[in-house]
Coordinates of C-alpha atoms in Angstrom, one line a residue:
Chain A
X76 CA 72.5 75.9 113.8
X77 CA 69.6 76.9 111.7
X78 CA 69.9 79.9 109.7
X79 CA 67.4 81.7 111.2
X80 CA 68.4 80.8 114.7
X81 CA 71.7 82.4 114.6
X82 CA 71.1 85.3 116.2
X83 CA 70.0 82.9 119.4
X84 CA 72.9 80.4 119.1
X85 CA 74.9 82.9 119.7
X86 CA 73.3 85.3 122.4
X87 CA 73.2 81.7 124.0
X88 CA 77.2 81.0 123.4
X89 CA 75.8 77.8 121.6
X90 CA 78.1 78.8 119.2
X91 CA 80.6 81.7 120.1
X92 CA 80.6 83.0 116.8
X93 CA 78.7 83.5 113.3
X94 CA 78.5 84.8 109.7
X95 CA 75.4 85.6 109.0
X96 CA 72.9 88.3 106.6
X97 CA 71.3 90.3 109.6
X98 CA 68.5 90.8 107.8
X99 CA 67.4 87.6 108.4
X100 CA 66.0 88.4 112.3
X101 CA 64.0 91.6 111.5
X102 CA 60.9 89.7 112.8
X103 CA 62.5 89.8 116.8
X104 CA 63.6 93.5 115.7
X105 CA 63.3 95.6 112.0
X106 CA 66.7 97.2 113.1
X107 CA 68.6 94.0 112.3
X108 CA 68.3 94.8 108.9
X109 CA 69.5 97.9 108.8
X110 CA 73.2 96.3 109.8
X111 CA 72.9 94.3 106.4
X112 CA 70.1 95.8 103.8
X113 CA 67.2 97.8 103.5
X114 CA 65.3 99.6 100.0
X115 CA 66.8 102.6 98.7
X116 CA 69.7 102.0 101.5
X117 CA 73.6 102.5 101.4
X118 CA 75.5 100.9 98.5
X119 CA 78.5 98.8 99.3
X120 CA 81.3 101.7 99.6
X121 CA 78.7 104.0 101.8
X122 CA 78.1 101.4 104.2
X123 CA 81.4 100.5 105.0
X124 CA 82.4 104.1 105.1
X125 CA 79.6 104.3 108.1
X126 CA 80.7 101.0 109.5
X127 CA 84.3 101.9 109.8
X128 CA 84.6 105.8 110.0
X129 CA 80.9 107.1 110.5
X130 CA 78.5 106.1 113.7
X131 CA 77.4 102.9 112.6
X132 CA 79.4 100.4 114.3
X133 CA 79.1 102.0 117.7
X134 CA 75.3 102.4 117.0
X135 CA 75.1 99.0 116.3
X136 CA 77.8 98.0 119.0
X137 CA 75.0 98.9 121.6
X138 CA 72.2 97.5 120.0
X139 CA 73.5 94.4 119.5
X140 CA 74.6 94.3 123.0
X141 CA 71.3 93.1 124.2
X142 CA 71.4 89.9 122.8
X143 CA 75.0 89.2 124.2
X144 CA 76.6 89.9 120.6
X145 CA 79.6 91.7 119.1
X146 CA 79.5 92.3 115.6
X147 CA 81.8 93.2 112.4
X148 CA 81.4 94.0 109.0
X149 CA 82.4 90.8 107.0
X150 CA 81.6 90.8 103.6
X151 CA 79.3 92.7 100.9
X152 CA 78.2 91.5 97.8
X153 CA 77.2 95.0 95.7
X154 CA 73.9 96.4 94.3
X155 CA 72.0 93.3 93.5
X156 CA 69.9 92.5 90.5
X157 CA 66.5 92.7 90.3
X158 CA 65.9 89.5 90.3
X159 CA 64.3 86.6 87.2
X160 CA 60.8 87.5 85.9
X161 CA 58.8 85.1 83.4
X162 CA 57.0 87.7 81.8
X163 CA 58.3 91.6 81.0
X164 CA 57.1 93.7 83.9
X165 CA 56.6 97.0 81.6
X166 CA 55.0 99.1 84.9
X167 CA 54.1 99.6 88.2
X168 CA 50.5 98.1 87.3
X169 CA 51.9 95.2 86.2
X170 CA 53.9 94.2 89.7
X171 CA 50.5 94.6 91.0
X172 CA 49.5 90.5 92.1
X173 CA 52.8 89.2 91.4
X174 CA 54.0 86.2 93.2
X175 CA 58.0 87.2 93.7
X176 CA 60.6 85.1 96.1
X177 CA 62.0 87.7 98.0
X178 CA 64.6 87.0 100.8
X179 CA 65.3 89.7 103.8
X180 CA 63.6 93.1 104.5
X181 CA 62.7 94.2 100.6
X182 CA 59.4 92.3 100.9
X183 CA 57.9 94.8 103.4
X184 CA 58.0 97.3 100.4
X185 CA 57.6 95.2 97.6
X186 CA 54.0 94.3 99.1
X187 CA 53.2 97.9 99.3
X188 CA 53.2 98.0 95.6
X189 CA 50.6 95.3 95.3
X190 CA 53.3 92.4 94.4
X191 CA 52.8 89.0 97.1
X192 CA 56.3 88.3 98.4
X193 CA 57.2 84.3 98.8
X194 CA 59.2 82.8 101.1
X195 CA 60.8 79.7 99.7
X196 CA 63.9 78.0 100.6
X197 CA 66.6 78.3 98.2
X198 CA 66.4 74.9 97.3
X199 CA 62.9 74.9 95.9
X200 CA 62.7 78.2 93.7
X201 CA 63.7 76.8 90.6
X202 CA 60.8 74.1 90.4
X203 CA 59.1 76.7 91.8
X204 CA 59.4 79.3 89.2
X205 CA 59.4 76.2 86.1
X206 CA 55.9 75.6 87.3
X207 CA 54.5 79.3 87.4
X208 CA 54.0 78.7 91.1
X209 CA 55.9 81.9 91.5
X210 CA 56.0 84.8 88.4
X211 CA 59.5 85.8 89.8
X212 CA 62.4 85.6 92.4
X213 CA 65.6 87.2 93.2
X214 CA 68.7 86.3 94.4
X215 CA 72.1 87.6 94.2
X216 CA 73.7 88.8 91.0
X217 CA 74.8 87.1 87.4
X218 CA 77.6 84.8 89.6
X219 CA 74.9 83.1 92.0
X220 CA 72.3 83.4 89.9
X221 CA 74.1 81.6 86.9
X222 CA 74.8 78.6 89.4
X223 CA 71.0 78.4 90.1
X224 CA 69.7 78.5 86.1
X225 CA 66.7 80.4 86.8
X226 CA 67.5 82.2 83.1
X227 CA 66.3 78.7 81.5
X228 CA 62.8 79.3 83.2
X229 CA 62.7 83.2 83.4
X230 CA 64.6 85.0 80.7
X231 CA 63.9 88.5 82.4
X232 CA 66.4 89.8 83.9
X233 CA 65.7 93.3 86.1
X234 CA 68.2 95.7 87.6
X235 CA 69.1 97.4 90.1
X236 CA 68.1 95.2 93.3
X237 CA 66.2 98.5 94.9
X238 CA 65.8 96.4 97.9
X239 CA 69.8 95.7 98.3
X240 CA 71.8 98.2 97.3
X241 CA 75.0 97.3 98.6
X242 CA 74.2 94.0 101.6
X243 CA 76.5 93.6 104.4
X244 CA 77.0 89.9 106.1
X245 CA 78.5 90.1 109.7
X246 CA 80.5 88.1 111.6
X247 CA 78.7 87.7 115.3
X248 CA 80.8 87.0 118.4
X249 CA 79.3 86.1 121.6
X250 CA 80.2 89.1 124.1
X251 CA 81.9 86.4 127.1
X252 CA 83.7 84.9 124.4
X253 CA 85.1 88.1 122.6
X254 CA 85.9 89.3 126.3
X255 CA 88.1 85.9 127.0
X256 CA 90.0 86.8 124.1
X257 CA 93.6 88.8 124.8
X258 CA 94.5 92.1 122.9
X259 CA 96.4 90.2 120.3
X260 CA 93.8 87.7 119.5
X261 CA 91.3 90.8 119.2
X262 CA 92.8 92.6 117.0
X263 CA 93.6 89.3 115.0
X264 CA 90.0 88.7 114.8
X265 CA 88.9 92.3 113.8
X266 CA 91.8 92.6 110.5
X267 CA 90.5 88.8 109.5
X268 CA 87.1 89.9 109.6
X269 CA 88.6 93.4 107.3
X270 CA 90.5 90.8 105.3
X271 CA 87.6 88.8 104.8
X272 CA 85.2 92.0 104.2
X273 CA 87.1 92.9 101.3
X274 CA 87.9 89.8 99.7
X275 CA 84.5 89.1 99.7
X276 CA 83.6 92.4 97.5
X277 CA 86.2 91.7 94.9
X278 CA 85.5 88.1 94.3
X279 CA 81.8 89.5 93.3
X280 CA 82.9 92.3 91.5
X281 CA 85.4 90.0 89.7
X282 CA 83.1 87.3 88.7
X283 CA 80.2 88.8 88.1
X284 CA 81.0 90.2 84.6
X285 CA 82.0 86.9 83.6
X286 CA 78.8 85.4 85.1
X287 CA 76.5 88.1 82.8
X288 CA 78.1 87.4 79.6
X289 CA 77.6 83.9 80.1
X290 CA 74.0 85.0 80.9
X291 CA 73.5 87.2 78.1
X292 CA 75.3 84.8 75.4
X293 CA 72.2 81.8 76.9
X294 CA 69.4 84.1 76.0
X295 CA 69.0 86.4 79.2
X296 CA 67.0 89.8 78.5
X297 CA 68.2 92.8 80.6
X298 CA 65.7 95.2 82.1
X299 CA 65.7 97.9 84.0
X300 CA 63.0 98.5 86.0
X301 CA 60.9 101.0 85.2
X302 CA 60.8 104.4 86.4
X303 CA 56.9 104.5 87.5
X304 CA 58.1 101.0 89.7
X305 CA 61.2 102.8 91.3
X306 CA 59.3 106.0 92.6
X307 CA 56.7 104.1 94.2
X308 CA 58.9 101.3 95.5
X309 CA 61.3 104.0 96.9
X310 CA 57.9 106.4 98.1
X311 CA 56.5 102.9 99.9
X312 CA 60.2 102.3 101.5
X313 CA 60.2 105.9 103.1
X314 CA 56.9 105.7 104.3
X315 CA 57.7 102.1 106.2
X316 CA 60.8 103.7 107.5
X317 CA 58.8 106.5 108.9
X318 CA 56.4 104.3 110.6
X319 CA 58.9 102.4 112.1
X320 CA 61.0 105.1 113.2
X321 CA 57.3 106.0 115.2
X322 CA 57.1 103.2 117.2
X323 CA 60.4 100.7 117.4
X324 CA 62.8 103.4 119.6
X325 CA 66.0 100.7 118.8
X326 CA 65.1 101.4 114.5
X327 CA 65.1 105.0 115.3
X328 CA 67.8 105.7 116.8
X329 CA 70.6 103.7 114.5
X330 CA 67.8 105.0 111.3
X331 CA 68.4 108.5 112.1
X332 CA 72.5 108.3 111.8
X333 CA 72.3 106.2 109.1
X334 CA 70.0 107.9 106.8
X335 CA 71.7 111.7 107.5
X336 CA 74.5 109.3 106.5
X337 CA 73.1 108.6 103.3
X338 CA 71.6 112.1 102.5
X339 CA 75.7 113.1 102.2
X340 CA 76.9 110.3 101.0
X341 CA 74.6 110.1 97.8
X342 CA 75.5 114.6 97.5
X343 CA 79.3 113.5 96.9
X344 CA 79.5 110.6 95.3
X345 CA 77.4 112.2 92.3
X346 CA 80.7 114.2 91.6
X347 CA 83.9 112.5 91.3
X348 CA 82.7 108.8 91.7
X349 CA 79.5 109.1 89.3
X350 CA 81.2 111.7 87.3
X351 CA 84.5 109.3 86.9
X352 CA 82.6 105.5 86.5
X353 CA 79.4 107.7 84.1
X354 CA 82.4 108.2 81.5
X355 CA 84.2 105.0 81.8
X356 CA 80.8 103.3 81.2
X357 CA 80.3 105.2 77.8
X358 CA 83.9 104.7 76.1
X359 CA 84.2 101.5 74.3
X360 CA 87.4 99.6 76.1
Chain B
X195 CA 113.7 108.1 103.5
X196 CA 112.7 110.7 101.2
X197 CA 109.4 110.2 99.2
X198 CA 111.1 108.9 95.6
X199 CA 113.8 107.1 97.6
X200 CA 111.4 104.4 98.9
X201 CA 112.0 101.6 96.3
X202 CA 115.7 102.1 96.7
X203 CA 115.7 101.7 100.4
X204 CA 113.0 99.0 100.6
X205 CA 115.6 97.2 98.2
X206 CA 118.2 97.3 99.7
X207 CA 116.9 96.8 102.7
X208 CA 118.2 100.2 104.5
X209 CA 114.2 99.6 105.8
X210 CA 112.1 96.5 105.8
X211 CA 109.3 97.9 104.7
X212 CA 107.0 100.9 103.5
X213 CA 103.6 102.7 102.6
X214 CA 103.4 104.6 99.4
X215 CA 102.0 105.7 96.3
X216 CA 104.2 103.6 93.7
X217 CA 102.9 105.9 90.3
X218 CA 105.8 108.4 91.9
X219 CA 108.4 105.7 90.5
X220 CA 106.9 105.1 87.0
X221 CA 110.2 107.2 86.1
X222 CA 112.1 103.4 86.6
X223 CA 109.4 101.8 85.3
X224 CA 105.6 103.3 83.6
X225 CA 104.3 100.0 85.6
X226 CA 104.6 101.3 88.8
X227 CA 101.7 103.5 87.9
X228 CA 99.1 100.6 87.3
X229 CA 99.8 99.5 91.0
X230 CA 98.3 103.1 91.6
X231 CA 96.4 105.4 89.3
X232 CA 96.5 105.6 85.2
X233 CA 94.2 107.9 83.9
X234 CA 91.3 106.5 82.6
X235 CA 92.0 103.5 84.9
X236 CA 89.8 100.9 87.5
X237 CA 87.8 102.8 89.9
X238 CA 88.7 101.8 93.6
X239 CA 86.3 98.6 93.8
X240 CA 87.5 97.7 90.5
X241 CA 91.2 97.8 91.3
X242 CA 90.4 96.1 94.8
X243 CA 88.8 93.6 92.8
X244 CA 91.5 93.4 90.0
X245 CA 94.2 92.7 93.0
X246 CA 92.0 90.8 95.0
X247 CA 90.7 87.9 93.1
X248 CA 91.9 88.7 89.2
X249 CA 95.7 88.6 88.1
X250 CA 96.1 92.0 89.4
X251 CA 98.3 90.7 92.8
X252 CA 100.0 88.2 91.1
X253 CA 101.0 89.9 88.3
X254 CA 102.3 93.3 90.1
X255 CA 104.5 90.8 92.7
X256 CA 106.1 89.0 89.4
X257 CA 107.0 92.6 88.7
X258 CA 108.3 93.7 92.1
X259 CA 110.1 90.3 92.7
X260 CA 112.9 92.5 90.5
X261 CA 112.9 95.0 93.1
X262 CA 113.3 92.8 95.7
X263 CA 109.7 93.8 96.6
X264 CA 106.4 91.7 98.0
X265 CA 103.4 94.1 97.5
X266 CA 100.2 94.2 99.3
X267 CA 97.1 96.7 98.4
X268 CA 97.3 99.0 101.5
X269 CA 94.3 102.2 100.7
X270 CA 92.9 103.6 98.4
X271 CA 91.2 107.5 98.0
X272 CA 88.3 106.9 95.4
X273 CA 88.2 108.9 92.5
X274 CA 89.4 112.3 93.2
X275 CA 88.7 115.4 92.6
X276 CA 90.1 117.0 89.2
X277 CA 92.0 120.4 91.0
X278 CA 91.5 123.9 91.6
X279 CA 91.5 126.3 88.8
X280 CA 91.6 130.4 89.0
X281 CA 90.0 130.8 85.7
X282 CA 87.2 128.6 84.5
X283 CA 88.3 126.0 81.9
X284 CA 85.2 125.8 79.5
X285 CA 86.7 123.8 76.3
X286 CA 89.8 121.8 75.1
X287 CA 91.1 125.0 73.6
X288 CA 91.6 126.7 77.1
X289 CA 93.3 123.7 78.4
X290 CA 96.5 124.9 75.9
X291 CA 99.0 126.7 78.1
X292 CA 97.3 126.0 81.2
X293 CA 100.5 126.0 83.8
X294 CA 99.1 122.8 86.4
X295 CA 100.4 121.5 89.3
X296 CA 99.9 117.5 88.7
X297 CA 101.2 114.5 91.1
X298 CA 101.9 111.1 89.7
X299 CA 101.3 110.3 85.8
X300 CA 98.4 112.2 84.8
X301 CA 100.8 114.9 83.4
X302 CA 101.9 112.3 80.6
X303 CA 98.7 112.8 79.2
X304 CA 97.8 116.9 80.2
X305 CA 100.9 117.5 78.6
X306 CA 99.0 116.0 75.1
X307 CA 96.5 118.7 75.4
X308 CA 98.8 121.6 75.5
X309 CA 98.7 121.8 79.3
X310 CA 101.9 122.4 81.2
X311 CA 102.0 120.0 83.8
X312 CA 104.3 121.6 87.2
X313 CA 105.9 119.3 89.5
X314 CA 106.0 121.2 92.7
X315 CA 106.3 120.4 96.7
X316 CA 103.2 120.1 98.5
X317 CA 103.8 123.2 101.0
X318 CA 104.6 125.3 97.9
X319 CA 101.7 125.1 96.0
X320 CA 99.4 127.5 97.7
X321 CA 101.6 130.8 97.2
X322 CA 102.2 129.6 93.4
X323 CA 98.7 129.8 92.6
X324 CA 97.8 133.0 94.9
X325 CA 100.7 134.4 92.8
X326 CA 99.3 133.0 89.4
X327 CA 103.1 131.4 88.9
X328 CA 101.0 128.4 88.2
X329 CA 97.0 128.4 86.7
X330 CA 95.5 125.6 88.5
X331 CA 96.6 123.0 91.2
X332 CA 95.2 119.3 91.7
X333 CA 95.3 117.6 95.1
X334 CA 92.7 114.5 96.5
X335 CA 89.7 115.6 97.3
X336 CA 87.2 117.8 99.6
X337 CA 88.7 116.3 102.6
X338 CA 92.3 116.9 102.1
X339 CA 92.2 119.8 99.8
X340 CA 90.1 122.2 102.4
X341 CA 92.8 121.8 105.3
X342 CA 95.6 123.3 102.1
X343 CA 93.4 125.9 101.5
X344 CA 93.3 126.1 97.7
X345 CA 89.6 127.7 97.2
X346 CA 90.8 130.9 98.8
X347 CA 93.2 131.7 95.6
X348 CA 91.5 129.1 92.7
X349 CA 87.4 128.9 93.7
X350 CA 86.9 126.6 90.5
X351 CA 86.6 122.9 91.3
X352 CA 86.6 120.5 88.9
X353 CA 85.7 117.3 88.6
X354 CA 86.0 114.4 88.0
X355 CA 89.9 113.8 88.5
X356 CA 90.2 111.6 85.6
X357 CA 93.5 110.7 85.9
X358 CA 92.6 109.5 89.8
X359 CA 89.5 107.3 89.4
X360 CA 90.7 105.0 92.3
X361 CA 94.7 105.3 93.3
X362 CA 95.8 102.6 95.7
X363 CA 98.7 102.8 98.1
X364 CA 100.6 100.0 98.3
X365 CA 102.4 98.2 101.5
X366 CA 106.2 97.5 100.0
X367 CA 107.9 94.9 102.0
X368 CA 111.5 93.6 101.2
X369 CA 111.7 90.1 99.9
X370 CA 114.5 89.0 102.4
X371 CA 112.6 90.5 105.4
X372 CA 109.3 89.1 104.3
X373 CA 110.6 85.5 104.1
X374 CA 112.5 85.5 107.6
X375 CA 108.5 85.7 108.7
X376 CA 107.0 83.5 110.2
X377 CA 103.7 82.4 108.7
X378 CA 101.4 83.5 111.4
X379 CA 103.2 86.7 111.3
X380 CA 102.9 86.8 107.3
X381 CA 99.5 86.1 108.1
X382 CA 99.0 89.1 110.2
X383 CA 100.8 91.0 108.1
X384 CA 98.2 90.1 104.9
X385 CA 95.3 90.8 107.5
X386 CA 96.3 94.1 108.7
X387 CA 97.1 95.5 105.2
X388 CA 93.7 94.4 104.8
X389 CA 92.4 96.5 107.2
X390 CA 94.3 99.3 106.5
X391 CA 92.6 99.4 103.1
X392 CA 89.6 99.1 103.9
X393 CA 90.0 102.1 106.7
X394 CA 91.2 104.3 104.3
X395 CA 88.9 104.6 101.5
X396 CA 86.0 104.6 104.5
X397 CA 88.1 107.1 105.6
X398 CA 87.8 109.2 102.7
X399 CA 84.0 108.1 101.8
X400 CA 82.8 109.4 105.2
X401 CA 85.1 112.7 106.4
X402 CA 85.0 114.0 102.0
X403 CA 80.8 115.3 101.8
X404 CA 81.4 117.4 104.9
X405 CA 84.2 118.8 103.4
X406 CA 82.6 119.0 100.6
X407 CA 79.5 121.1 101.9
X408 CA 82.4 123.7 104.0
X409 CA 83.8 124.4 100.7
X410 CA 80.5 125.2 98.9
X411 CA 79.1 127.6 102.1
X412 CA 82.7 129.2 101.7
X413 CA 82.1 130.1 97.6
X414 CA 83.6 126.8 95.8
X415 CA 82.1 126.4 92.4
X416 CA 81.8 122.9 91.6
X417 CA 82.1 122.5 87.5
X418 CA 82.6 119.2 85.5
X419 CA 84.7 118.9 82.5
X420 CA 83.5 119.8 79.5
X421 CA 82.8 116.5 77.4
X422 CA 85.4 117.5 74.6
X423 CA 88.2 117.6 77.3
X424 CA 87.4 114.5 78.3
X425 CA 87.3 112.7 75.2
X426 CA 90.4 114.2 74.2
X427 CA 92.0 113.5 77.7
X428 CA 91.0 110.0 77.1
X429 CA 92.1 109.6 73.6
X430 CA 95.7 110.9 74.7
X431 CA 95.7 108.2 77.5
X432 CA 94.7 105.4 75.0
X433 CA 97.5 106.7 72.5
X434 CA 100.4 106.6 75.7
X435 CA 99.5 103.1 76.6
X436 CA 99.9 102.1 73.2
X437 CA 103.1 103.4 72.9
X438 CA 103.8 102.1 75.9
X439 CA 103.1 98.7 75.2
X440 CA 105.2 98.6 71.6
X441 CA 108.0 99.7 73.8
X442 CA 107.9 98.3 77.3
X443 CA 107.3 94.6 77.9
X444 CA 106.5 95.1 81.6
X445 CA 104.0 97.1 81.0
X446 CA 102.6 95.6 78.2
X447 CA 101.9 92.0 80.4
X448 CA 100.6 93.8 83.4
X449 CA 98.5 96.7 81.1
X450 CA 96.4 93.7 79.0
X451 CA 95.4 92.3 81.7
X452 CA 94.3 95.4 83.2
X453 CA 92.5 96.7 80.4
X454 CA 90.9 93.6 79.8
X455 CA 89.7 93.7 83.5
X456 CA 88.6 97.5 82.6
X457 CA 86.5 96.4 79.7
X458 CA 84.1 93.7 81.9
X459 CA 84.3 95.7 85.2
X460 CA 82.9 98.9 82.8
X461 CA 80.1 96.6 81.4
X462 CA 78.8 95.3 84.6
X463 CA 79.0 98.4 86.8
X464 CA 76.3 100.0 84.3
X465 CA 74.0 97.7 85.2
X466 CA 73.4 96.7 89.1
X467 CA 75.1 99.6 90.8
X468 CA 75.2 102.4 88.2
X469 CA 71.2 102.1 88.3
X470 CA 71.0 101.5 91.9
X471 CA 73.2 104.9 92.3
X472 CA 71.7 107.1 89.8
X473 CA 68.8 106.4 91.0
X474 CA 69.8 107.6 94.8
X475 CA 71.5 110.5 93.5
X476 CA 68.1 112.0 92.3
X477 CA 66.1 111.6 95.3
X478 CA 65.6 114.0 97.8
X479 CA 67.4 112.3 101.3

């Protein structure tokens, strides 16, 4: 199956179940993405915490009916980097005309700022980005992005990933086949998907730091993006979500929840979690 | 079983297995703690991670294989809150004296700063503080603390609870019990401890900002530490595990790790999500 026809192998039991970034479909519906990532969205922690305890997986639950599908959390990977840049990208003028690889839902915004977002397999961004047929791409964080090379073509190095603050994959089961199961086999298949949900997280936040000094020790420049880039990026990413809450009924309805979700979310966690990790990050260990 | 009797019973088998917070046992052994909460320690994606996919699980089951124990990371409450005080605390200096309910082995280090550090039953701690027997009480966090009432006799909330950046429960199982298991059932064991982890800091993450905003409306003031506690606090912590580590050899192999862990997970986290976060935690939601 096709990476991009997941979401119809399965509605079609051509395969009875997938893991998948559901951000991938937001061309048959925008809300899609909201189950995996969207600009200025929930970070890793926030989403689960809406997933398992807040409204989110019975919001998606219904949506996700409609194309035959059951779905759980399975796997995160964290804020994301900014992606690889071959020049220094000093302000929000200079993102104006850029040619960026972007995958999933981010390049709605990003071409609100005046940057032209790229599809290209993953297979082809590398020669892509040597040539200067593309000024930039993204892609994970340090532990993919070390595997690719892009540093040896695009020392520039940007953070945060605005447009993927914490992405969730899911695991889809068609809805015949999840009803065949019995109780047991259920609940089997909703702690492996857990098991796997976490394990997935660690083994990023794990490897990553390795992956950066390896980065940083070949010659990688660390940026963060610039403060006139995140305002409008995160201005552009409110306005599309406003739009879209105007006229897709299925975005608005899961958009609502989630973002009153957010709103409290982002108030507590500037206390004890911010207050705790601000420290930490300031004491030399 | 009473609460400090659990790694007795789950050796010895008088019950096959357990949920708890090991740091209440660092009185056998300081490395209990690390399985839980040291001050200054991982935050709760860190110490997933640490368990998860660094030495953190392996080491920690070499250490409970002398209990007769197999371990398994069953929740965590993020960083909690740092307690309930009836007087503002404004610098180091007013820290000396200060009589403080503390849970676990935080009050190795209070006890450094000229605190007094009170060990006293959970159901007793609200008429100690209304009475002013003790100064100032910690608990969790919003969530928990509201339903014990503390902000009606202490309305001074600190945080961040620095000797709580991410304690993790633990699933004890007794080594005898845990072999006879089949390995589909050990299988489902892993995948439901799993599960549970995951639940429970989503737990926390979603039900602790409405808490949070009760407490406010009902006259909480919310204060952070002043900076030269904190240094000090951490200084003290640094000076214990040294000490620890000329004296016990448990510790020392499981606490080098773990600080080595510290050090890259501190370094990385600035980057990607501390960015993305800050960021988030400015905007108007």
């Amino acid at each position: 199956v096709p990476a991009f026809g997941v979401v119809d192998a399965v509605q079609a039991n051509t395969v009875e179940c997938a893991h998948t970034a559901p951000y991938y479909f937001f061309g048959k519906d925008e809300t899609f993405a909201i189950d995996c990532a969207i600009p200025f969205g929930l970070n890793s922690r926030q989403m689960t915490a809406w997933m398992y305890d807040g409204n989110g997986l019975k919001l998606l639950r219904e949506f996700y009916a409609k194309y035959s599908i059951v779905n759980f959390p399975m796997g995160n990977t964290g804020a994301q980097m900014g992606g690889w840049y071959r020049k220094e990208v000093k302000s929000l003028a200079e993102m104006k005309g850029l040619k960026m690889r972007i995958g999933g839902f981010g390049g709605k915004v990003l071409e609100r700022l005046g940057s032209v977002p790229q599809n290209i397999p993953g297979g082809e961004i590398y020669a892509a980005l040597e040539k200067g047929t593309i000024d930039a791409t993204e892609w994970v964080g340090p532990y993919d992005d070390l595997k690719l090379g892009f540093n040896k073509v695009a020392p520039n190095y940007y953070y945060p990933g605005w447009w993927e603050g914490g992405p969730q994959l899911s695991l889809y089961v068609n809805t015949k086949a999840w009803e065949s199961l019995p109780a047991d086999f259920k609940a089997i298949v909703e702690a492996a998907a857990s098991h796997a949900h976490v394990e997935m997280q660690a083994r990023y936040d794990a490897r990553n730091p390795v992956a950066l000094k390896q980065l940083v020790a070949a010659g990688t420049k660390l940026h963060r993006f610039s403060k006139d880039v995140m305002d409008a990026a995160f201005k552009a990413a409110m306005d599309v979500y406003a739009e879209l809450s105007a006229k897709n009924p299925n975005w608005k309805k899961v958009y609502d929840d989630y973002s009153a979700f957010r709103r409290d979310q982002n108030l507590w966690f500037r206390f004890a979690e911010a207050g705790f990790d601000d420290f930490m990050q300031q004491q030399k260990l």
